[in-house]
mmCIF file of C-alpha atoms and ligand atoms in Angstrom:
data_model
loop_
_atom_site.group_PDB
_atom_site.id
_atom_site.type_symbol
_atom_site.label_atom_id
_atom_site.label_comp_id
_atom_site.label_asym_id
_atom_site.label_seq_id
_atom_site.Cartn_x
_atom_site.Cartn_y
_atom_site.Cartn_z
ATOM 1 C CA UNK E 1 71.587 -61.322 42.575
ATOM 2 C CA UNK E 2 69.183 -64.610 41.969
ATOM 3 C CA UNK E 3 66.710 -63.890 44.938
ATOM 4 C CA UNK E 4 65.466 -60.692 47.007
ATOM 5 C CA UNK E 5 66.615 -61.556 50.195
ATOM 6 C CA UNK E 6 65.564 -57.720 51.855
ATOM 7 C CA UNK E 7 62.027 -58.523 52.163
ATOM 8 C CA UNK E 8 62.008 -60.365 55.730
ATOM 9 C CA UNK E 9 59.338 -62.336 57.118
ATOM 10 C CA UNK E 10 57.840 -59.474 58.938
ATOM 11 C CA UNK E 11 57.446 -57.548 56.417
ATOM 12 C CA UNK E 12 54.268 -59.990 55.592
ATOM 13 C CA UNK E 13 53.271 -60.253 59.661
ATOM 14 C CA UNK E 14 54.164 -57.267 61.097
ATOM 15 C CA UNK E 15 52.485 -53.655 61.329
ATOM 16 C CA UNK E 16 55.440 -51.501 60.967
ATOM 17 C CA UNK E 17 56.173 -52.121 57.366
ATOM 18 C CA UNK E 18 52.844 -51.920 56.666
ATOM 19 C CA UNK E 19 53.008 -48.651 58.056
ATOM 20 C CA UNK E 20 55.440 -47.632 55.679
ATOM 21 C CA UNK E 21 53.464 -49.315 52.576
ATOM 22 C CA UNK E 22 50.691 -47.395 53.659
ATOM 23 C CA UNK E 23 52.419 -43.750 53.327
ATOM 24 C CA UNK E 24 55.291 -45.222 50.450
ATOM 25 C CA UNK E 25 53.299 -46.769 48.690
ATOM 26 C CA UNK E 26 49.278 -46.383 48.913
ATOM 27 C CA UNK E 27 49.483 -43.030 49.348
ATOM 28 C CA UNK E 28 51.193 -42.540 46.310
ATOM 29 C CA UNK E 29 49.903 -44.557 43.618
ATOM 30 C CA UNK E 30 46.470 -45.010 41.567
ATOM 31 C CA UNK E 31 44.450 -47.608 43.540
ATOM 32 C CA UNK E 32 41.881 -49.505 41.897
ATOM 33 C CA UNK E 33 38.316 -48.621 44.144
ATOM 34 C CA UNK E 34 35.213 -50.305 42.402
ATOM 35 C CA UNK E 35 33.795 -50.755 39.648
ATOM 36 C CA UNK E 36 31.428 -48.161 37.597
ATOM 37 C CA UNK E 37 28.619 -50.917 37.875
ATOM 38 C CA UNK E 38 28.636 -50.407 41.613
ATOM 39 C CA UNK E 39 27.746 -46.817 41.344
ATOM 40 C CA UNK E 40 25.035 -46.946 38.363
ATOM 41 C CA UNK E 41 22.512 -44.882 39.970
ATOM 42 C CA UNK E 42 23.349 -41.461 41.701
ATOM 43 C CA UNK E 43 23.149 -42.135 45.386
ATOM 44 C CA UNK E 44 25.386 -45.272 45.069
ATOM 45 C CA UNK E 45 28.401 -45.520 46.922
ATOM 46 C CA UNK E 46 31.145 -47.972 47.604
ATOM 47 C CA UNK E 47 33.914 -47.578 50.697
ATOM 48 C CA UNK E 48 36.857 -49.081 51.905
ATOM 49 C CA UNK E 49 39.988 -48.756 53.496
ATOM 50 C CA UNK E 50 42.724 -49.525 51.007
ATOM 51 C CA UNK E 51 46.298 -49.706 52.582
ATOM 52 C CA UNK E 52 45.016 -48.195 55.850
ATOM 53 C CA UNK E 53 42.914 -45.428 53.781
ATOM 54 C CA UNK E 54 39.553 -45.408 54.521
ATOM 55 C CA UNK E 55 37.523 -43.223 51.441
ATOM 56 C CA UNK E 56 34.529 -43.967 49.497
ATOM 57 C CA UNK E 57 32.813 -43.734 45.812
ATOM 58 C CA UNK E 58 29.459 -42.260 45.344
ATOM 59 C CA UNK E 59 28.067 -41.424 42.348
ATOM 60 C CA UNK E 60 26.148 -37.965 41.944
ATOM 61 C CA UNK E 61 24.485 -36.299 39.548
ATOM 62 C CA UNK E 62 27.510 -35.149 37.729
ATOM 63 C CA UNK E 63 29.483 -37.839 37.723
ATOM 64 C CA UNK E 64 31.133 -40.217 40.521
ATOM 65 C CA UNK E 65 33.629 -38.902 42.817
ATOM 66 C CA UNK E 66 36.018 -40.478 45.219
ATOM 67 C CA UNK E 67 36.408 -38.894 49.017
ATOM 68 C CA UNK E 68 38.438 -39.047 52.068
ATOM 69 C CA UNK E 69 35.845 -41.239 54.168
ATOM 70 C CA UNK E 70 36.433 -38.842 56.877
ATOM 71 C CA UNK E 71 34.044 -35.908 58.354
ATOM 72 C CA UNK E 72 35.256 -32.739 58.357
ATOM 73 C CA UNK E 73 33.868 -31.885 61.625
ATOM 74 C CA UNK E 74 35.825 -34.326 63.704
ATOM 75 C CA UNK E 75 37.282 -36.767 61.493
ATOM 76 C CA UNK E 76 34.774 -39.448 62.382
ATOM 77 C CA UNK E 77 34.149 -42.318 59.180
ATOM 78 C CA UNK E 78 30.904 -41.218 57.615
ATOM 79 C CA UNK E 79 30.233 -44.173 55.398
ATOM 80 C CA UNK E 80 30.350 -46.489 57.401
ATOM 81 C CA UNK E 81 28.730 -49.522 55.229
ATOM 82 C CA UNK E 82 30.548 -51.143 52.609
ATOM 83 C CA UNK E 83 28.283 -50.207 50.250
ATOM 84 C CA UNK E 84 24.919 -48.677 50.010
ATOM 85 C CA UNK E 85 22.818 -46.049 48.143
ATOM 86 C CA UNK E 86 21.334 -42.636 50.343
ATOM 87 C CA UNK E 87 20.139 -39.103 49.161
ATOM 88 C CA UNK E 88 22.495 -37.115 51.580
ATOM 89 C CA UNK E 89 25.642 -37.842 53.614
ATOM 90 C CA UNK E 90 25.053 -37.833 56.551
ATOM 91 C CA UNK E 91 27.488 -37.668 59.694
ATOM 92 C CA UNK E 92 26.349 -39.984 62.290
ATOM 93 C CA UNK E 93 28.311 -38.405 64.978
ATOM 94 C CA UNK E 94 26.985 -34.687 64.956
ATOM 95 C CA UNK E 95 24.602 -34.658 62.154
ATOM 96 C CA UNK E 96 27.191 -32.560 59.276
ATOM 97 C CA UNK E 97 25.267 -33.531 55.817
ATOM 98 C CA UNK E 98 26.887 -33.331 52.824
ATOM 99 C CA UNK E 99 25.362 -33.359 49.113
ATOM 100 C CA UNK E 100 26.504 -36.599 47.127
ATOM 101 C CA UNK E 101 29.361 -34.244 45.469
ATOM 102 C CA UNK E 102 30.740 -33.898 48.850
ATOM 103 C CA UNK E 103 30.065 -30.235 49.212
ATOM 104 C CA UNK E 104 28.750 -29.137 52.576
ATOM 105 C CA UNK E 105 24.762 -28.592 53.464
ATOM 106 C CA UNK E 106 24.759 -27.985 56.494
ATOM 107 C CA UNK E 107 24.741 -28.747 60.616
ATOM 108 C CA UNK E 108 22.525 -29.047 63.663
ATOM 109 C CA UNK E 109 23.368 -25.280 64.968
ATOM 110 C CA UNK E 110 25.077 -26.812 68.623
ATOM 111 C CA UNK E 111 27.851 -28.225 66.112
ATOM 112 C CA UNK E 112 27.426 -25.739 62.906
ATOM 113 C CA UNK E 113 30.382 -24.033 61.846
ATOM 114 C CA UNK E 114 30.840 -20.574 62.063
ATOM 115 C CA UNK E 115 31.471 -19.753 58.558
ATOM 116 C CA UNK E 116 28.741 -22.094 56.674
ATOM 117 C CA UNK E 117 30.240 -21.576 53.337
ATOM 118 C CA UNK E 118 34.240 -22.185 54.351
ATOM 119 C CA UNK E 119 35.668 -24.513 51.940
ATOM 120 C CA UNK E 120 37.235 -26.495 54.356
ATOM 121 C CA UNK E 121 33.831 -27.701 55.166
ATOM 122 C CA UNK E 122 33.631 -30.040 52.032
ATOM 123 C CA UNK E 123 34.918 -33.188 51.726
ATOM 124 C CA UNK E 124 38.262 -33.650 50.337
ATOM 125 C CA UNK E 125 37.932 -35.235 46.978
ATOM 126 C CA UNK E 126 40.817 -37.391 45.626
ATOM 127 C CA UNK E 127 42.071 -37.178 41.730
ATOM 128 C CA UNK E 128 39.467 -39.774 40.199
ATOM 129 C CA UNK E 129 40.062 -41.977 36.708
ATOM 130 C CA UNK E 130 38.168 -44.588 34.902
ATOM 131 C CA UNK E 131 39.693 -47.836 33.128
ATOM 132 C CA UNK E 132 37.415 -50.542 31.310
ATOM 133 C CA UNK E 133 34.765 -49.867 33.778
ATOM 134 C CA UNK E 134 37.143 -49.420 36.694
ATOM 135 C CA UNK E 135 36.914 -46.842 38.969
ATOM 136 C CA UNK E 136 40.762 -45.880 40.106
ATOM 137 C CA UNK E 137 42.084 -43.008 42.854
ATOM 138 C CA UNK E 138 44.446 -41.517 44.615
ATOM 139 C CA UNK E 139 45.223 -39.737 47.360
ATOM 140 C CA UNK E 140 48.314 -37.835 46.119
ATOM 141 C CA UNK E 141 47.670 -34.000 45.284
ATOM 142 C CA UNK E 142 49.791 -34.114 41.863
ATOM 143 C CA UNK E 143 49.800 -37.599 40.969
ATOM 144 C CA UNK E 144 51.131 -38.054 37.416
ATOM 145 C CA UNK E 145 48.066 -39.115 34.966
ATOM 146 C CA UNK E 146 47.053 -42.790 35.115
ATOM 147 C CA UNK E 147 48.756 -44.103 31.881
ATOM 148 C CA UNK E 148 47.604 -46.676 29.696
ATOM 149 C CA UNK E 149 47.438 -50.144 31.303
ATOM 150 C CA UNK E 150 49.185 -52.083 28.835
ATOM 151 C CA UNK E 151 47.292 -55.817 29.740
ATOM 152 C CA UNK E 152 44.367 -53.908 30.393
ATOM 153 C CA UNK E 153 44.596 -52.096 26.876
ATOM 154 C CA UNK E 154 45.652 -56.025 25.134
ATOM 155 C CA UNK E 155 42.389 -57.542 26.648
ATOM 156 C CA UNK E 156 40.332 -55.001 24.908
ATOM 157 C CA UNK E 157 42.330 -54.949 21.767
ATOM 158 C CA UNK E 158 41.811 -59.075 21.551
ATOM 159 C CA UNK E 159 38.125 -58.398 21.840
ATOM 160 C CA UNK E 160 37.069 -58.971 25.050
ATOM 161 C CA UNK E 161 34.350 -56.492 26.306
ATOM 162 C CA UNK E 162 35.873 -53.187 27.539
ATOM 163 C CA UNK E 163 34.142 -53.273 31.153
ATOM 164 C CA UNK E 164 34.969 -55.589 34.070
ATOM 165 C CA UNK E 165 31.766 -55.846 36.455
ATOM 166 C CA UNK E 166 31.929 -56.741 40.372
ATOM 167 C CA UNK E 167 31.395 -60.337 40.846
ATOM 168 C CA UNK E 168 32.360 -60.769 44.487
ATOM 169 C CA UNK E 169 34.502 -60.277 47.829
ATOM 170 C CA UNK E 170 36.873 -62.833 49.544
ATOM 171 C CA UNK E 171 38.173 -62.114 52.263
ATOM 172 C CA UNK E 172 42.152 -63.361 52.669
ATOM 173 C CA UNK E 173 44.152 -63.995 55.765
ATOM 174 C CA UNK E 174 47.194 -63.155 54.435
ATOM 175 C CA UNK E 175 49.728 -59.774 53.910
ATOM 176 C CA UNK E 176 48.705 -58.009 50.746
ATOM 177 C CA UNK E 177 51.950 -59.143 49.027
ATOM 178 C CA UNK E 178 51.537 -62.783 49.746
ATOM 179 C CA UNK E 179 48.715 -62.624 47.425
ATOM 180 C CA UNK E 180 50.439 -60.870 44.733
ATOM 181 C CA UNK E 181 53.079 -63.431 44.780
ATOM 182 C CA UNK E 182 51.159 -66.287 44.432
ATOM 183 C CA UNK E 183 49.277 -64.680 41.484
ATOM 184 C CA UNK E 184 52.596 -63.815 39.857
ATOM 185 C CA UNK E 185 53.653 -67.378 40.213
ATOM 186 C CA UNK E 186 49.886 -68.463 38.958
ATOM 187 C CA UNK E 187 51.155 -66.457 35.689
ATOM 188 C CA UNK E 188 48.549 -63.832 36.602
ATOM 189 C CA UNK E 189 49.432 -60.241 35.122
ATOM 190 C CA UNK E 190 50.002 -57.753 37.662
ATOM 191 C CA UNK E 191 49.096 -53.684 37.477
ATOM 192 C CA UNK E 192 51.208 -52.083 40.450
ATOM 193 C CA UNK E 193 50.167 -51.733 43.301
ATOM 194 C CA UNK E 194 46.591 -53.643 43.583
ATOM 195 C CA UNK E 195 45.191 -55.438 40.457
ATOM 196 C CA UNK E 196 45.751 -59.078 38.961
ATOM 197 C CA UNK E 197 44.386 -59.323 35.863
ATOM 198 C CA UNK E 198 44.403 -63.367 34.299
ATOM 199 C CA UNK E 199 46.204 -64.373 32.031
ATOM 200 C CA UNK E 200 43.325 -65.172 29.344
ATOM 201 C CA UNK E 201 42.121 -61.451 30.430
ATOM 202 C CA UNK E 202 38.212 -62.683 31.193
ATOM 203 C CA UNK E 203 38.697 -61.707 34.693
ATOM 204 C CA UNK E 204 40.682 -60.029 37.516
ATOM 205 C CA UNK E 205 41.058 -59.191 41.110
ATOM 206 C CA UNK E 206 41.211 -56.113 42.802
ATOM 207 C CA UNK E 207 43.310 -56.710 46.132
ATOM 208 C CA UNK E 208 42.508 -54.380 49.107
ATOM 209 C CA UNK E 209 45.022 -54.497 51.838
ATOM 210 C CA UNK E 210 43.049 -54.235 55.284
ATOM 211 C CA UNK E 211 45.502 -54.381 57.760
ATOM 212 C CA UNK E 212 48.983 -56.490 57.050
ATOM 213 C CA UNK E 213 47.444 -59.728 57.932
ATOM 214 C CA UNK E 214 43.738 -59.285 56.038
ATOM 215 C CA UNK E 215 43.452 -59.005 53.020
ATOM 216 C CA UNK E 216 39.879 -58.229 50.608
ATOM 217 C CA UNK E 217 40.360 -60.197 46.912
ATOM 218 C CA UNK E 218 37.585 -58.125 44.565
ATOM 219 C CA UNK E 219 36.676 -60.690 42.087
ATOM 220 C CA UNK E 220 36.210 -58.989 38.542
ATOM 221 C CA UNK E 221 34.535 -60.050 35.006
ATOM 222 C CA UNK E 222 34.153 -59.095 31.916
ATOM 223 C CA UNK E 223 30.761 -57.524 30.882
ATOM 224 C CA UNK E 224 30.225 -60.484 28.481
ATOM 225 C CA UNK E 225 26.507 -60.357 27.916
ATOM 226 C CA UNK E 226 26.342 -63.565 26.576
ATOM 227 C CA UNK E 227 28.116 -65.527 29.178
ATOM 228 C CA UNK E 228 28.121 -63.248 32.647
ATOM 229 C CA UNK E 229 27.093 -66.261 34.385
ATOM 230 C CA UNK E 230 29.485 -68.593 33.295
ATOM 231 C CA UNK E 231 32.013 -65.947 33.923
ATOM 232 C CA UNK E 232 31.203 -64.920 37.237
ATOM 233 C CA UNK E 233 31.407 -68.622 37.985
ATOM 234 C CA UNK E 234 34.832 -68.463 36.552
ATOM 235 C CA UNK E 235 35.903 -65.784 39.233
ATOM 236 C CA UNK E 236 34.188 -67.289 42.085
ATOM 237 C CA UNK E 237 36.467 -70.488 41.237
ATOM 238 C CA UNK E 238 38.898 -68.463 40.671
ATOM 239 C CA UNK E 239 39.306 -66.673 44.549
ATOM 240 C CA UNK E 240 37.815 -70.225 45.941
ATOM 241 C CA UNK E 241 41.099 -71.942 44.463
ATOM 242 C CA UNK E 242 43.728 -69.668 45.539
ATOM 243 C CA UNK E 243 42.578 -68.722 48.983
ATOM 244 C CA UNK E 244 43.572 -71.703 50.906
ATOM 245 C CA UNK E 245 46.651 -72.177 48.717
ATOM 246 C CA UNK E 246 47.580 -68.313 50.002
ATOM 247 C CA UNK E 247 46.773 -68.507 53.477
ATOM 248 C CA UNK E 248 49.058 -71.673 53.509
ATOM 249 C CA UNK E 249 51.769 -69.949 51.798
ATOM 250 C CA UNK E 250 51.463 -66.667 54.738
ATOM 251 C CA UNK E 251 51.476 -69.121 57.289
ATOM 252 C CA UNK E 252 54.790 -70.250 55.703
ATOM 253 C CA UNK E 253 55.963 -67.157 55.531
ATOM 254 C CA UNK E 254 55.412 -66.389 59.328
ATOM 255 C CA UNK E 255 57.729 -69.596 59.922
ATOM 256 C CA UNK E 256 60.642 -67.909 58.292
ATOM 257 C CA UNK E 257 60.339 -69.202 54.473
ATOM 258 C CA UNK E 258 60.438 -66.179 52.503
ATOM 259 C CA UNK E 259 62.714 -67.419 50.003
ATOM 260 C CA UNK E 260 59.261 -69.682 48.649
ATOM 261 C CA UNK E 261 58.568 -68.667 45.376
ATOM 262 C CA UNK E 262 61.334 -67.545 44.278
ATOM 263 C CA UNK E 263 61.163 -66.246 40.756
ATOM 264 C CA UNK E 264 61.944 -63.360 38.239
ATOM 265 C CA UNK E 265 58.710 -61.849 38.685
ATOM 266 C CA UNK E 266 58.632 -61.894 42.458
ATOM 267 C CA UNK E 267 61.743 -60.656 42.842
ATOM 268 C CA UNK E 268 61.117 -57.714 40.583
ATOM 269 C CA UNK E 269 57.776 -57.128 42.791
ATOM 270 C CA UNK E 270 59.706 -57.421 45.813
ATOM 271 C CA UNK E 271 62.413 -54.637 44.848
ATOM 272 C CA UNK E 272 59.793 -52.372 43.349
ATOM 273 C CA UNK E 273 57.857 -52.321 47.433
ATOM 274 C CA UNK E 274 61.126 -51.967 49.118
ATOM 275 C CA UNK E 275 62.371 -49.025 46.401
ATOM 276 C CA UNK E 276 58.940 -47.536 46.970
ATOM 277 C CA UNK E 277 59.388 -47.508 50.939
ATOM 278 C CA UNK E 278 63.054 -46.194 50.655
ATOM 279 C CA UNK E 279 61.883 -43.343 49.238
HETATM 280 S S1 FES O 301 32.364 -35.937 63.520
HETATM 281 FE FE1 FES O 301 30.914 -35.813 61.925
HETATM 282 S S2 FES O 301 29.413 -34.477 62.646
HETATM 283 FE FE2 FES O 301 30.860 -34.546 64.225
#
């Protein structure tokens, strides 16, 4: 078979495969959630909803931790900011605080529940990994260990510096995947699901699917000391580039050309999605 013909076009403009992305796929796999130099002090935190999962990053005393961005008095969002830095979590709802390691402190008595110390109380923390500075998640209960990310791991070994910093956010309108394949077909390197790294390895993007027609590109750098500027510029040019080119290619795609780009590399990234929603 030369090209993946089972992808349609609404699987990049429609909600129901998204759906299934978001439980086949996003549930299941180690998503790339900020960097480490978001979250330098403790009180920082970082949230978004990845693949239809909202959860957060906040750094406490003992070390950052990643959370279901949901209150466990009646599900309500509790960080509600995209980023920020507070003392206490606090509920906006009802007033439920938790402590930045997402244990439980306590409630206004009208809403307190009855056993204060139940662990069900806490927020539910997801397995939590660093790589080169990245913070990485996920939501499933035994997830296999995050194994070496082989460009990730070349980079370093070439000398680059180990860390990638946050440089910036871009938003995309375009289905997660549309982006992905025009970053294959740029010659980017891709680590399944969310992360294009470049081919020279300075920078990368982290790409957080918002809904299947919005898309948030996370421009990345290298913690070069001597020339951060120069490559945060590189980044910014980067996303500034390929966003028109991508938006064009979606609106393609919603006119029935899905057979654009049509290469080894997307085809292989096509069959992995639809093998992971099969299953
Ligand atoms: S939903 Fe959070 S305190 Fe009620």
């Amino acid at each position: 078979m030369t090209q993946a013909t089972w992808l349609t076009a609404a699987s990049y403009t429609k909600g129901e495969p998204f759906m299934l992305e978001k439980t086949g796929i996003f549930a299941r796999e180690w998503l790339p959630m900020c960097t480490q130099s978001q979250l330098e002090n403790p009180g920082d935190y970082v949230s978004a909803t990845i693949g239809g999962w909202p959860i957060f990053a906040v750094r406490a005393d003992t070390g950052v931790g990643v959370y279901r961005n949901t209150c466990r008095h009646q599900n309500m969002m509790i960080v509600e900011k995209p980023a920020g830095q507070c003392s206490v979590l606090q509920c906006r709802y009802h007033g439920w605080q938790y402590a930045l390691d997402g244990k439980f402190i306590g409630a206004p008595p009208l809403v307190a529940p009855a056993d204060a110390k139940a662990p069900g109380n806490n927020l539910v923390p997801l397995a939590t990994t660093t790589v080169q500075g990245l913070v990485f998640c996920t939501l499933r209960d035994d997830a296999p260990a995050l194994v070496a990310r082989t460009t990730l791991g070349e980079a370093e070994g070439n000398g680059f510096a180990p860390y990638f910093l946050h440089a910036r956010m871009t938003d995309v309108a375009c289905n997660w995947k549309t982006y992905v394949e025009q970053r294959l077909a740029d010659g980017w390197q891709f680590e399944w699901p969310l992360l294009m790294v470049h081919a020279n390895g300075a920078i990368a993007e982290q790409i957080v699917p918002r809904s299947f027609l919005r898309t948030r590109i996370v421009s990345l750098t290298r913690d070069v000391a001597a020339g951060r500027t120069e490559a945060k510029h590189a980044a910014e040019q980067a996303i500034e580039e390929a966003a028109p080119r991508v938006e064009i290619l979606q609106q393609r795609y919603e006119s029935g050309e899905t057979t654009l780009l049509d290469l080894p590399t997307t085809h292989a990234f096509r069959a992995r999605v639809q093998a992971a929603i099969v299953l």
